[in-house]
mmCIF file of C-alpha atoms in Angstrom:
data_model
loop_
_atom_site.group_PDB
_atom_site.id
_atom_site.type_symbol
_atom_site.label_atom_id
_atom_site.label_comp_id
_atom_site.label_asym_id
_atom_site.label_seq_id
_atom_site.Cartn_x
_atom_site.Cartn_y
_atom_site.Cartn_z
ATOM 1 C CA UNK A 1 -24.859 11.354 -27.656
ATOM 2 C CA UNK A 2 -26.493 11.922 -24.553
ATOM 3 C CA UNK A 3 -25.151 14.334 -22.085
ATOM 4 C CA UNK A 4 -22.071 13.580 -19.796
ATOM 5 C CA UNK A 5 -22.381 14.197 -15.988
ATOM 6 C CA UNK A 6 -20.447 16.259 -14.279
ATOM 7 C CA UNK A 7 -17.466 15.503 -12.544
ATOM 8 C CA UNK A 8 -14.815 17.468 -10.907
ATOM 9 C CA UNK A 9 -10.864 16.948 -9.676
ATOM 10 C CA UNK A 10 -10.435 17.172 -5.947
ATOM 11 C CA UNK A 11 -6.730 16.836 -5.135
ATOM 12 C CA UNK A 12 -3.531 18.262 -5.731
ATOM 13 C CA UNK A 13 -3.230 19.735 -9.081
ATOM 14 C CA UNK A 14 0.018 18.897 -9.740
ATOM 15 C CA UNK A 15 -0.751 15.077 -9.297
ATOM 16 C CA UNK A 16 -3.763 15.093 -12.195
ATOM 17 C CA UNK A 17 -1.474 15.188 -14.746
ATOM 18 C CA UNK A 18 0.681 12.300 -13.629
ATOM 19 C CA UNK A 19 -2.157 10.483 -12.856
ATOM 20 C CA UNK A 20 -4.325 10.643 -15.414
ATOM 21 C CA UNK A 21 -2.074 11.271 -18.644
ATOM 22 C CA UNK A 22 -3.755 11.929 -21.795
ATOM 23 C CA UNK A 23 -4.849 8.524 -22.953
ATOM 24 C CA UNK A 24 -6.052 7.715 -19.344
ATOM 25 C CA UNK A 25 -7.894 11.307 -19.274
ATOM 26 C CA UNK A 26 -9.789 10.882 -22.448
ATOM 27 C CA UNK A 27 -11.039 7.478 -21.773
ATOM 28 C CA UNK A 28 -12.495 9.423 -18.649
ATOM 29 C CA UNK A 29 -13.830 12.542 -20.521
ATOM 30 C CA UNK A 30 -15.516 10.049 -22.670
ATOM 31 C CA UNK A 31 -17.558 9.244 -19.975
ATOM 32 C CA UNK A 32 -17.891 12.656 -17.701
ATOM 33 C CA UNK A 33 -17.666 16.238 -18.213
ATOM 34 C CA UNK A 34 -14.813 17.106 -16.630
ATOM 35 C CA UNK A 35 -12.098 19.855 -16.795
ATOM 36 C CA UNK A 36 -8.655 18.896 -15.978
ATOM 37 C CA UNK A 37 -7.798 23.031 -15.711
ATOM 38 C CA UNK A 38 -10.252 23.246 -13.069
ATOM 39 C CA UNK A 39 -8.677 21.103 -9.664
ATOM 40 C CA UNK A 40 -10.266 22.111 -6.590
ATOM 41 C CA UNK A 41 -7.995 21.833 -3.709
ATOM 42 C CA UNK A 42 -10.163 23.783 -1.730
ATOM 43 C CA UNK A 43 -13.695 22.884 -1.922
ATOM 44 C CA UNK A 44 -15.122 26.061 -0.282
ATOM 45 C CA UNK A 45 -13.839 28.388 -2.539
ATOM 46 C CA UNK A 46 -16.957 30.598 -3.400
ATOM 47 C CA UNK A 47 -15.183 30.396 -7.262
ATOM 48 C CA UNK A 48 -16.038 26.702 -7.306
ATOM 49 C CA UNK A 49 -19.481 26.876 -6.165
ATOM 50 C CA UNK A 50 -21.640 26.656 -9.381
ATOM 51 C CA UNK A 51 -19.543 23.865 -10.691
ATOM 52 C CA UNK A 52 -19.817 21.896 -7.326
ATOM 53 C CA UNK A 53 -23.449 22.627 -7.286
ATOM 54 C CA UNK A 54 -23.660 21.048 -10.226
ATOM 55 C CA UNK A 55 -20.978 17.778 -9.627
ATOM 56 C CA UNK A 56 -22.439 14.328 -9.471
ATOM 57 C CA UNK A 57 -19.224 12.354 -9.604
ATOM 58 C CA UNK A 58 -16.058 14.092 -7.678
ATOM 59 C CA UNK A 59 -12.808 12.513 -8.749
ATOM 60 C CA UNK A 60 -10.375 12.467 -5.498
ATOM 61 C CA UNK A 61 -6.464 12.107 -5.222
ATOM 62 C CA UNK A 62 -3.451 12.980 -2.561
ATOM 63 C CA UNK A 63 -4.576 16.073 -1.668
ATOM 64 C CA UNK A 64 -8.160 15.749 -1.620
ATOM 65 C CA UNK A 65 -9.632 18.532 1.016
ATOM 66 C CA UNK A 66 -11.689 17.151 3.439
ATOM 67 C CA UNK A 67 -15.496 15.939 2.481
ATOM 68 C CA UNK A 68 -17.809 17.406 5.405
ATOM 69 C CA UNK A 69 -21.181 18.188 5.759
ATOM 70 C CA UNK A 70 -20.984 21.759 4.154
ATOM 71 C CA UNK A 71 -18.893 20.495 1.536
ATOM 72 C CA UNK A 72 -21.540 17.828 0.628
ATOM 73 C CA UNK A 73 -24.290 20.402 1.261
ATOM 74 C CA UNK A 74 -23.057 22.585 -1.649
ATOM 75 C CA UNK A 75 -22.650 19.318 -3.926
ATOM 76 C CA UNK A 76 -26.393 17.912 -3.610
ATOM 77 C CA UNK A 77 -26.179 15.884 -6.870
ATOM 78 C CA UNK A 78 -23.163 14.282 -5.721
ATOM 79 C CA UNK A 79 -23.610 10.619 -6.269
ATOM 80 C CA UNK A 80 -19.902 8.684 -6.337
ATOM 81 C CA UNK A 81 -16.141 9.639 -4.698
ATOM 82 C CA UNK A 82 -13.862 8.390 -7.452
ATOM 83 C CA UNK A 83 -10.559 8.314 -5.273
ATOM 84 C CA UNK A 84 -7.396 7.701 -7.694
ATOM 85 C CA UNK A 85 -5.103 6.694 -4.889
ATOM 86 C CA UNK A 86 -5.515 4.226 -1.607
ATOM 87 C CA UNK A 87 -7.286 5.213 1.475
ATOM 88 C CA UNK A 88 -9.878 7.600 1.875
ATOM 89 C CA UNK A 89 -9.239 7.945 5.734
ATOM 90 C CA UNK A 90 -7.741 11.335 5.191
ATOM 91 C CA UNK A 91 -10.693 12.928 3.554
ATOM 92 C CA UNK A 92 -14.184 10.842 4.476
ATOM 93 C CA UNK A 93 -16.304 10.777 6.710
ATOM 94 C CA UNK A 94 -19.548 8.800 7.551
ATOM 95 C CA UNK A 95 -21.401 11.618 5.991
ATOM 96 C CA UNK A 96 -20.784 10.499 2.450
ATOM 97 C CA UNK A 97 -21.847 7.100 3.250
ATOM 98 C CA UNK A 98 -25.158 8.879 5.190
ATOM 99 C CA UNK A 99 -26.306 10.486 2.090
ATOM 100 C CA UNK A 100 -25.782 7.101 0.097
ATOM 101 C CA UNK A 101 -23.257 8.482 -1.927
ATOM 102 C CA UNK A 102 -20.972 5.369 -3.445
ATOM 103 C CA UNK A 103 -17.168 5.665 -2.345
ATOM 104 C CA UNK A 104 -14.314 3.668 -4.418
ATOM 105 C CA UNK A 105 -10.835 3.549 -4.292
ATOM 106 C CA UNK A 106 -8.054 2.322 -6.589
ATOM 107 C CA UNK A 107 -6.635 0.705 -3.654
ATOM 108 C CA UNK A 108 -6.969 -2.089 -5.431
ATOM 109 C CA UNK A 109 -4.622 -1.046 -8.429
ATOM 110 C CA UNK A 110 -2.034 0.628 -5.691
ATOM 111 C CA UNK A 111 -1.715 -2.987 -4.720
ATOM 112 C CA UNK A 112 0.054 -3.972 -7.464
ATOM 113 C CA UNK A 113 3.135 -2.503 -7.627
ATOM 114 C CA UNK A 114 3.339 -2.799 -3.650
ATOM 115 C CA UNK A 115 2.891 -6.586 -4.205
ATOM 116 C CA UNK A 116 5.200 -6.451 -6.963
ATOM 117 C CA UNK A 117 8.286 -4.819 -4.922
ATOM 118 C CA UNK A 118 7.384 -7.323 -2.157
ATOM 119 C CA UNK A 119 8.048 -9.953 -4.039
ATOM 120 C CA UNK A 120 11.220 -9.255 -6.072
ATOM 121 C CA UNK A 121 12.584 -8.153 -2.485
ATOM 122 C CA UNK A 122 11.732 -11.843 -0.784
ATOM 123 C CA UNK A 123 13.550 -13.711 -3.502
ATOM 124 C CA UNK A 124 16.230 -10.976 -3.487
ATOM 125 C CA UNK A 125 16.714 -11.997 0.402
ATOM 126 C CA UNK A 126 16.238 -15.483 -0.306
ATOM 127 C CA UNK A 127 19.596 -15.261 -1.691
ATOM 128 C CA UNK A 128 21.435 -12.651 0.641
ATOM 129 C CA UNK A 129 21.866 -10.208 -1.509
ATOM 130 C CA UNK A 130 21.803 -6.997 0.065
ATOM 131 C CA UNK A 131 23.417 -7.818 3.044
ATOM 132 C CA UNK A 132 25.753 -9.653 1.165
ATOM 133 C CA UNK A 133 26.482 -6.672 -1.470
ATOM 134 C CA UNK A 134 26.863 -4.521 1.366
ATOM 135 C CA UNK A 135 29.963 -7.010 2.415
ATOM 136 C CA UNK A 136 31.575 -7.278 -0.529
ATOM 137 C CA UNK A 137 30.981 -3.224 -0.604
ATOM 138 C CA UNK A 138 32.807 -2.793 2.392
ATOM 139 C CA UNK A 139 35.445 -5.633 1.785
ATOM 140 C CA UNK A 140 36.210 -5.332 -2.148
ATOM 141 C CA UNK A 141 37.317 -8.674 -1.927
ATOM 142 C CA UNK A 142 35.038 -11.333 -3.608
ATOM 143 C CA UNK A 143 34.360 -14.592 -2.189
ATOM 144 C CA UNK A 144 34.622 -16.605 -5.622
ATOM 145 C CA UNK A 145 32.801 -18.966 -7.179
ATOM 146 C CA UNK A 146 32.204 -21.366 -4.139
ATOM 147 C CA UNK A 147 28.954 -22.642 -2.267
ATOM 148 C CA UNK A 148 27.529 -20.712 -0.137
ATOM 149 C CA UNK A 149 25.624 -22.425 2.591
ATOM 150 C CA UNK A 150 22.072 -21.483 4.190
ATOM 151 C CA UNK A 151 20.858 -19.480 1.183
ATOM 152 C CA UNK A 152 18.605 -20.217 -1.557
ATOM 153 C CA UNK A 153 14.707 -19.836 -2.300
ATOM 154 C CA UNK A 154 13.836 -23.701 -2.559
ATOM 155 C CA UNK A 155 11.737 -24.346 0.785
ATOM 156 C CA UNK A 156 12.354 -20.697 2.285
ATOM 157 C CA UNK A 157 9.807 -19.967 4.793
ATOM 158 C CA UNK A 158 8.230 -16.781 4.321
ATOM 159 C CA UNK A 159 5.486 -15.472 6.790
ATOM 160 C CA UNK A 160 2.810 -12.639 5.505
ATOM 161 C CA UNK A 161 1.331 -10.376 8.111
ATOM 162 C CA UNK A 162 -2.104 -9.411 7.305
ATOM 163 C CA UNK A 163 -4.648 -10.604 4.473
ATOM 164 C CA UNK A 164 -4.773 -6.873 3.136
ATOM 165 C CA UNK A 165 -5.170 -6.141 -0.609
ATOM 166 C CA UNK A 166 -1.777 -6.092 -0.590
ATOM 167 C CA UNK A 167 -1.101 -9.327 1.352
ATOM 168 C CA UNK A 168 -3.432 -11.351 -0.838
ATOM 169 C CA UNK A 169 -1.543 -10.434 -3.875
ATOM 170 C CA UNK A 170 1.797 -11.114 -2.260
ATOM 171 C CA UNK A 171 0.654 -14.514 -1.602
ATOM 172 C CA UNK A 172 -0.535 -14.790 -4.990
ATOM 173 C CA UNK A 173 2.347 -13.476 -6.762
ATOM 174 C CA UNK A 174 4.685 -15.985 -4.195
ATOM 175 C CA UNK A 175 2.850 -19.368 -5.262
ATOM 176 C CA UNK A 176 4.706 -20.408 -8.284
ATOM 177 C CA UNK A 177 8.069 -20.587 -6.592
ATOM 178 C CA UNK A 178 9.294 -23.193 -4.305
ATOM 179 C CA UNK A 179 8.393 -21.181 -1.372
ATOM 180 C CA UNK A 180 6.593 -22.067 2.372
ATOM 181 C CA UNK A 181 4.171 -19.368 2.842
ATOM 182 C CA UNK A 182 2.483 -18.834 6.313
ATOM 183 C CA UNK A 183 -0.021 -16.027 7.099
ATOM 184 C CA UNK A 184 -1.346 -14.388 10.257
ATOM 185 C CA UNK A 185 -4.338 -11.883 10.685
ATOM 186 C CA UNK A 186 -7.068 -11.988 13.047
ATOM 187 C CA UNK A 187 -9.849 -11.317 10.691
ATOM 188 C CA UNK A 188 -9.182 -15.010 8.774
ATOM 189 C CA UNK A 189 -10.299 -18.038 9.591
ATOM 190 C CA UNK A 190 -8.559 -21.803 8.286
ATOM 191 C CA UNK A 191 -11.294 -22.085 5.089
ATOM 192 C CA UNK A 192 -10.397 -18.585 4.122
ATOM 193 C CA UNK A 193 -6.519 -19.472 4.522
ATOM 194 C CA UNK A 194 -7.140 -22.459 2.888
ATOM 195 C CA UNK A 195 -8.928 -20.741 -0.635
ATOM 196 C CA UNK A 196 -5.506 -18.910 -0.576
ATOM 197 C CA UNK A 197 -3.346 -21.925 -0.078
ATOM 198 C CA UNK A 198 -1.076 -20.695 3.475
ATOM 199 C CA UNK A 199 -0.938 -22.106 6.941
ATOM 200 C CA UNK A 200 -2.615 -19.659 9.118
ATOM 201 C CA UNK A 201 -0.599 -18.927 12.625
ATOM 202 C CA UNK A 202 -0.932 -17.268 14.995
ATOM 203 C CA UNK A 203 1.586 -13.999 15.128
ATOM 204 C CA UNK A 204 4.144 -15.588 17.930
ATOM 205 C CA UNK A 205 4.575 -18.743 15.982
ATOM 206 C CA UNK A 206 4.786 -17.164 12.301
ATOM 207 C CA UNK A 207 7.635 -15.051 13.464
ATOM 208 C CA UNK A 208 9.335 -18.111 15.205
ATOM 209 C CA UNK A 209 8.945 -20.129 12.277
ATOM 210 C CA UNK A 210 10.127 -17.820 9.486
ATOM 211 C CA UNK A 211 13.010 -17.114 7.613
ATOM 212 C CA UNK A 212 11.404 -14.031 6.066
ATOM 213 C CA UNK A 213 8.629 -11.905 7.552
ATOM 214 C CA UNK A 214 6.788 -8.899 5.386
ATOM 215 C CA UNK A 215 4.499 -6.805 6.677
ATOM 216 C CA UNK A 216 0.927 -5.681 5.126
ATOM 217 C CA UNK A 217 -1.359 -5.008 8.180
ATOM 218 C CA UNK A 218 -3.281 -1.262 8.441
ATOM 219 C CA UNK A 219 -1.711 1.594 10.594
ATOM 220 C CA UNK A 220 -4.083 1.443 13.191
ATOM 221 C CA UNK A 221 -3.714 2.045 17.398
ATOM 222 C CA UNK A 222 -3.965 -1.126 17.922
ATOM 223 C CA UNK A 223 -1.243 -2.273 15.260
ATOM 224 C CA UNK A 224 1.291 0.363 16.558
ATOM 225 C CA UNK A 225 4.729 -1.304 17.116
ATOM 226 C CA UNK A 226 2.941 -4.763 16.160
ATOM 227 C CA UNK A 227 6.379 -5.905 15.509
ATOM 228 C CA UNK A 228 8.315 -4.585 18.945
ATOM 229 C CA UNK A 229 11.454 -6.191 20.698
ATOM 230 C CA UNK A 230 9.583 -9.187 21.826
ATOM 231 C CA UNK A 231 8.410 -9.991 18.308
ATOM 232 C CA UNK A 232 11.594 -9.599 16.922
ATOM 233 C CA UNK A 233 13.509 -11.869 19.689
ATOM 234 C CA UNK A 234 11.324 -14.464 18.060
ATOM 235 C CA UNK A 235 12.344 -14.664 14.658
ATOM 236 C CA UNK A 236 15.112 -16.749 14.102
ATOM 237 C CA UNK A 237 18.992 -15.764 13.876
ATOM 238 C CA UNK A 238 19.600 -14.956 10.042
ATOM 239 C CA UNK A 239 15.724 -13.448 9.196
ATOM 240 C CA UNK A 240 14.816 -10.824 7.217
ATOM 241 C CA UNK A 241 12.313 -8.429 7.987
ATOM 242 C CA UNK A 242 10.292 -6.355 4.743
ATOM 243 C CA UNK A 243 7.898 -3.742 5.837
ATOM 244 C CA UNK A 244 6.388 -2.057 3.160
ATOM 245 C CA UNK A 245 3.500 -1.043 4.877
ATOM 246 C CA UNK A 246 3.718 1.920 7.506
ATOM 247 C CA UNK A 247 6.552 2.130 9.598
ATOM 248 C CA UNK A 248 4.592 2.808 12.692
ATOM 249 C CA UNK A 249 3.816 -0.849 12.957
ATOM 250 C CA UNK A 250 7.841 -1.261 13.738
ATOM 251 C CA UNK A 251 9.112 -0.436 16.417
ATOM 252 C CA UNK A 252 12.371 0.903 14.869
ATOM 253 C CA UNK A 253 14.775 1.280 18.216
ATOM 254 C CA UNK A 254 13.987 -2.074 18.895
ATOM 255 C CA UNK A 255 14.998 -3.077 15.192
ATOM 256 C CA UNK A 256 17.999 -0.935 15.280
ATOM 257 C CA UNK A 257 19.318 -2.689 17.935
ATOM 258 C CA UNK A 258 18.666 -6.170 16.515
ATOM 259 C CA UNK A 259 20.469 -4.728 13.071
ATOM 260 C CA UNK A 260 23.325 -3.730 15.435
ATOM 261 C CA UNK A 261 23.819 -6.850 16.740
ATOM 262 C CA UNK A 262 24.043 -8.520 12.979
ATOM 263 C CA UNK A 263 21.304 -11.212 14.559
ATOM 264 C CA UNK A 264 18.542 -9.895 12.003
ATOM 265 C CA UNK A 265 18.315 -7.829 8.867
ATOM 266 C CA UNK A 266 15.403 -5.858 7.152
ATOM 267 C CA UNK A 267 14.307 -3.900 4.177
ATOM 268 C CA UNK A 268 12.193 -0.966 4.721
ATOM 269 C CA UNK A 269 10.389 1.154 2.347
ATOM 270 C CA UNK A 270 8.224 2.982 5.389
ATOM 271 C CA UNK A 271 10.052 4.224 8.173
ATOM 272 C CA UNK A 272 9.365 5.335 11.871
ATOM 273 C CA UNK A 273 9.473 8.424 11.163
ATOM 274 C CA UNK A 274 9.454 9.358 7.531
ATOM 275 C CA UNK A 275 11.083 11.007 6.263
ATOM 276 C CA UNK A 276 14.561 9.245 8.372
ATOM 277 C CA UNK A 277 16.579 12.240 9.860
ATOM 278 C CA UNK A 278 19.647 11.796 8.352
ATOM 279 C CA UNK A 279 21.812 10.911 11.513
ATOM 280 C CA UNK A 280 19.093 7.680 11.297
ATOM 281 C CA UNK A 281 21.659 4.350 11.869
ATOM 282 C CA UNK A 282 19.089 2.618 9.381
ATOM 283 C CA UNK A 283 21.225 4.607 7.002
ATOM 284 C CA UNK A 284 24.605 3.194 7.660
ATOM 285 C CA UNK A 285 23.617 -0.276 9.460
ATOM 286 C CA UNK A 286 24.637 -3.229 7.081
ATOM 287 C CA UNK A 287 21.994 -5.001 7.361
ATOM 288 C CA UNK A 288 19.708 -2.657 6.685
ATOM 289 C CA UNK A 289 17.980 -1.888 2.725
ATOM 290 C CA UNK A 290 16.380 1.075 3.168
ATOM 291 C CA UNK A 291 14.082 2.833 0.406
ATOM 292 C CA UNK A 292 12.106 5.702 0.254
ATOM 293 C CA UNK A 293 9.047 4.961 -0.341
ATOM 294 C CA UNK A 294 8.621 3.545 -3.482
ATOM 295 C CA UNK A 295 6.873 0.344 -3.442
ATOM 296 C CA UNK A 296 3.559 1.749 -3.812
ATOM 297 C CA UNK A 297 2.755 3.657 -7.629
ATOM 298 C CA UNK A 298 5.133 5.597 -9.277
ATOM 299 C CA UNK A 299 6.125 6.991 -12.048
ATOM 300 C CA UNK A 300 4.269 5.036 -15.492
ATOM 301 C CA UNK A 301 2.371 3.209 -12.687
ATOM 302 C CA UNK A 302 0.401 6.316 -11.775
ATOM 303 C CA UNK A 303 -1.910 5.787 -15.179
ATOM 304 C CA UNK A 304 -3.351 2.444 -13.506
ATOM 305 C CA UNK A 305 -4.912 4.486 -10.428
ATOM 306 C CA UNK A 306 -6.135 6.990 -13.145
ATOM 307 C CA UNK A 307 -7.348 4.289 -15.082
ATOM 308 C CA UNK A 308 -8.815 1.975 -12.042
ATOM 309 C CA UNK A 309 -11.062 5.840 -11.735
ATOM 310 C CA UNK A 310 -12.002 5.858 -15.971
ATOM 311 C CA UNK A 311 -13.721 2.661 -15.566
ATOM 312 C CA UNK A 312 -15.296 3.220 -12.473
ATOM 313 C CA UNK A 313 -17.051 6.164 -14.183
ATOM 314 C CA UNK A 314 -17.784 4.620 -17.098
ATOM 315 C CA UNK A 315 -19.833 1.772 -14.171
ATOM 316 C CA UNK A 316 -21.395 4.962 -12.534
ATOM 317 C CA UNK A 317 -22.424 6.583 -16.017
ATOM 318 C CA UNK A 318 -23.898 3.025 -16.988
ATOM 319 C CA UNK A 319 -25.817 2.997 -13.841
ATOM 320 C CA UNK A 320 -23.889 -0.146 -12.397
ATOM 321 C CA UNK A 321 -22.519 -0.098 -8.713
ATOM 322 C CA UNK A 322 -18.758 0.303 -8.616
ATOM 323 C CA UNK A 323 -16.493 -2.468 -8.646
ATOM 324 C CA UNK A 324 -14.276 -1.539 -5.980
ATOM 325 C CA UNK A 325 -16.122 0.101 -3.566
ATOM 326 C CA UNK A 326 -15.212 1.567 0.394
ATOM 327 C CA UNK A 327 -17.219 0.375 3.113
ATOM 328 C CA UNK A 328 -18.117 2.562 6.315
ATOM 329 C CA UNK A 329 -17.546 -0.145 8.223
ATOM 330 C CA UNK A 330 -14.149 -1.179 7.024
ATOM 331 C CA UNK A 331 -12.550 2.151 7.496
ATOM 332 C CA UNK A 332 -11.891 1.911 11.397
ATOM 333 C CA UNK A 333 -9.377 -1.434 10.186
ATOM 334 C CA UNK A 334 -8.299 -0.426 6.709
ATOM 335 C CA UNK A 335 -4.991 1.162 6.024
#
C-alpha cells in the first residue's frame, strides 16, 4: 500500500469530532495520514512544527487560525486547504493561492440543509402558518373548519435574491410545486436565468411583485442593508420576508417597524446583531419567526461537510484537481 500523505486538523477541536464521526474519519484516514488527537488551533505553536513541516494536505474547520505567509513558510509541502465548513474568508489569504496551493470548501454541502430549511419555510408561509399559529396562540379560540381566503401555494410568487450556492438549490428544490419563482442578482444574465427556469428582475420590481422574498446574497459592503425601508415599502401588504443568509443585509429597525405595523411578516434565522439581545421586539412581534441559526448544518448534517473533505482527499491523493474548489477571485463577492 503505498504511503499516505500527511494531513493535519486546523480548527476547533471540539468540532472534529462532530464533523467527521468515525465512519466519515476512516474513509479519510484511508486516504491521508492524519491524527484526529492532534488539532492545531494554533499553527505557530513550536510543538506543531515537525508535523506542519511535514503536512501536504491541511484539513480546515470553524476555528481555523489564520493561513499567512509564516504559517505557509513552515508548511512548504503544503499542496490543498480541505475546509469542512463554508467560507474561507476568515482564514485565507491570496498567499495560498500565490504558492498554487488548491483551496476547497464544502460550501457546497453547507448548501443543502440551508436550501432545505428555505424551502419547508416558503411553503410553510404559503399557508400562514406562523403568523397564523401565533393568533390562535394568543386568541385560544380556533377559527374552524372554514375557507380561508388569500392563502395557498398554487401560483404564490416567490422572489430569490442572489444566484448563490444556496440560491440555486432553492430554486431547484422550489420547481416541482406550483410556484412563480423570480430571481435577482447582478452577476446573471437572461440565458443563465433561463438554464435555471426564473424570470430575472431587477431588485425594485422582484420585491414589488412578490408574495414571498428569501434572501441568499454574500455579506459584503456593498450588500449591507440591501433590503432597507425603501425595499421593504415595496413589497406588497401581506409578504413574507426569509433571510437565512446574514442579517447584516437587513436592515432590522426598518423591518421592526414594518412587523409593528402588521403590513409585513418575516422569518429570520440571521439576525442584525446575533446573537438578538433579549429586549429584541423580533422576540415578541407576531409576525415575526425567529430562529437561531439553524438553517445551515447541524447536528447528523455535520458528517456531509466531513464527508464533502474525505472525497476531496481521496481527488488530491489520486492526483485529480478538486471538485469544489475556491477561487481568488471570487472571494471579494462570496459569502
Amino acid at each position: 500500500m503505498p504511503e499516505r500523505p500527511q494531513a493535519l486538523f486546523a480548527m476547533t477541536a471540539e468540532n472534529v469530532p462532530l464533523v467527521f464521526p468515525p465512519a466519515v474519519l476512516a474513509r479519510l484516514r484511508a486516504s491521508v495520514d492524519i491524527d484526529p488527537g492532534l488539532v492545531a488551533e494554533d499553527l505557530t505553536d513550536p510543538a506543531l512544527a515537525d508535523v506542519l513541516a511535514r503536512t501536504e494536505i491541511l484539513v480546515t474547520g470553524w476555528g481555523c487560525p489564520r493561513l499567512d505567509a509564516a504559517v505557509l513558510d513552515a508548511a512548504p509541502k503544503l499542496r490543498a486547504v480541505l475546509h469542512s465548513a463554508g467560507s474561507v474568508k476568515g482564514f485565507a489569504g491570496a498567499e495560498i493561492w500565490r504558492r498554487g496551493i488548491a483551496v476547497s470548501s464544502a460550501a457546497e454541502a453547507n448548501a443543502v440543509p440551508v436550501a432545505e430549511y428555505t424551502l419547508a419555510v416558503i411553503l410553510l408561509a404559503g399557508k400562514d402558518v406562523f403568523v397564523r399559529r401565533e393568533r390562535l396562540r394568543a386568541e385560544r379560540v380556533s377559527p374552524g373548519w372554514g375557507i380561508v381566503p388569500g392563502i395557498g401555494n398554487h401560483g404564490r410568487r416567490v422572489g430569490v435574491i442572489g444566484a448563490s450556492r444556496i440560491g440555486r438549490k432553492v430554486i431547484e428544490l422550489l420547481r416541482p410545486f406550483d410556484l412563480s419563482v423570480s430571481l435577482t442578482d447582478p452577476y446573471v444574465d437572461e440565458n443563465v436565468a433561463a438554464e435555471l427556469g426564473v424570470r430575472l428582475l431587477p431588485l425594485d420590481e422582484l420585491l414589488r411583485t412578490s408574495d414571498i422574498v428569501t434572501v441568499h446574497a454574500p455579506e459584503t459592503p456593498e450588500t449591507r442593508h440591501l433590503i432597507g425601508g425603501r425595499e421593504l415599502a415595496l413589497m406588497p401588504d401581506g409578504a413574507v420576508l426569509v433571510n437565512t443568509a446574514r442579517g447584516s443585509l437587513v436592515d432590522t429597525d426598518a423591518l421592526v417597524a414594518e412587523l409593528r405595523s402588521g403590513r409585513l411578516s418575516a422569518v429570520l434565522d440571521v439576525t442584525d446583531p446575533e446573537p438578538l439581545p433579549a429586549d429584541s421586539p423580533l422576540h415578541e412581534l407576531p409576525g415575526a419567526f425567529v430562529t437561531p441559526h439553524l438553517a445551515g448544518s447541524q447536528g447528523n448534517e455535520l458528517a456531509r461537510l466531513g464527508l464533502a473533505v474525505a472525497e476531496e482527499a481521496e481527488r488530491v491523493v489520486s492526483g485529480a484537481a478538486v471538485a469544489f474548489p475556491v477561487a481568488f477571485e471570487a472571494l471579494e463577492r462570496g459569502a
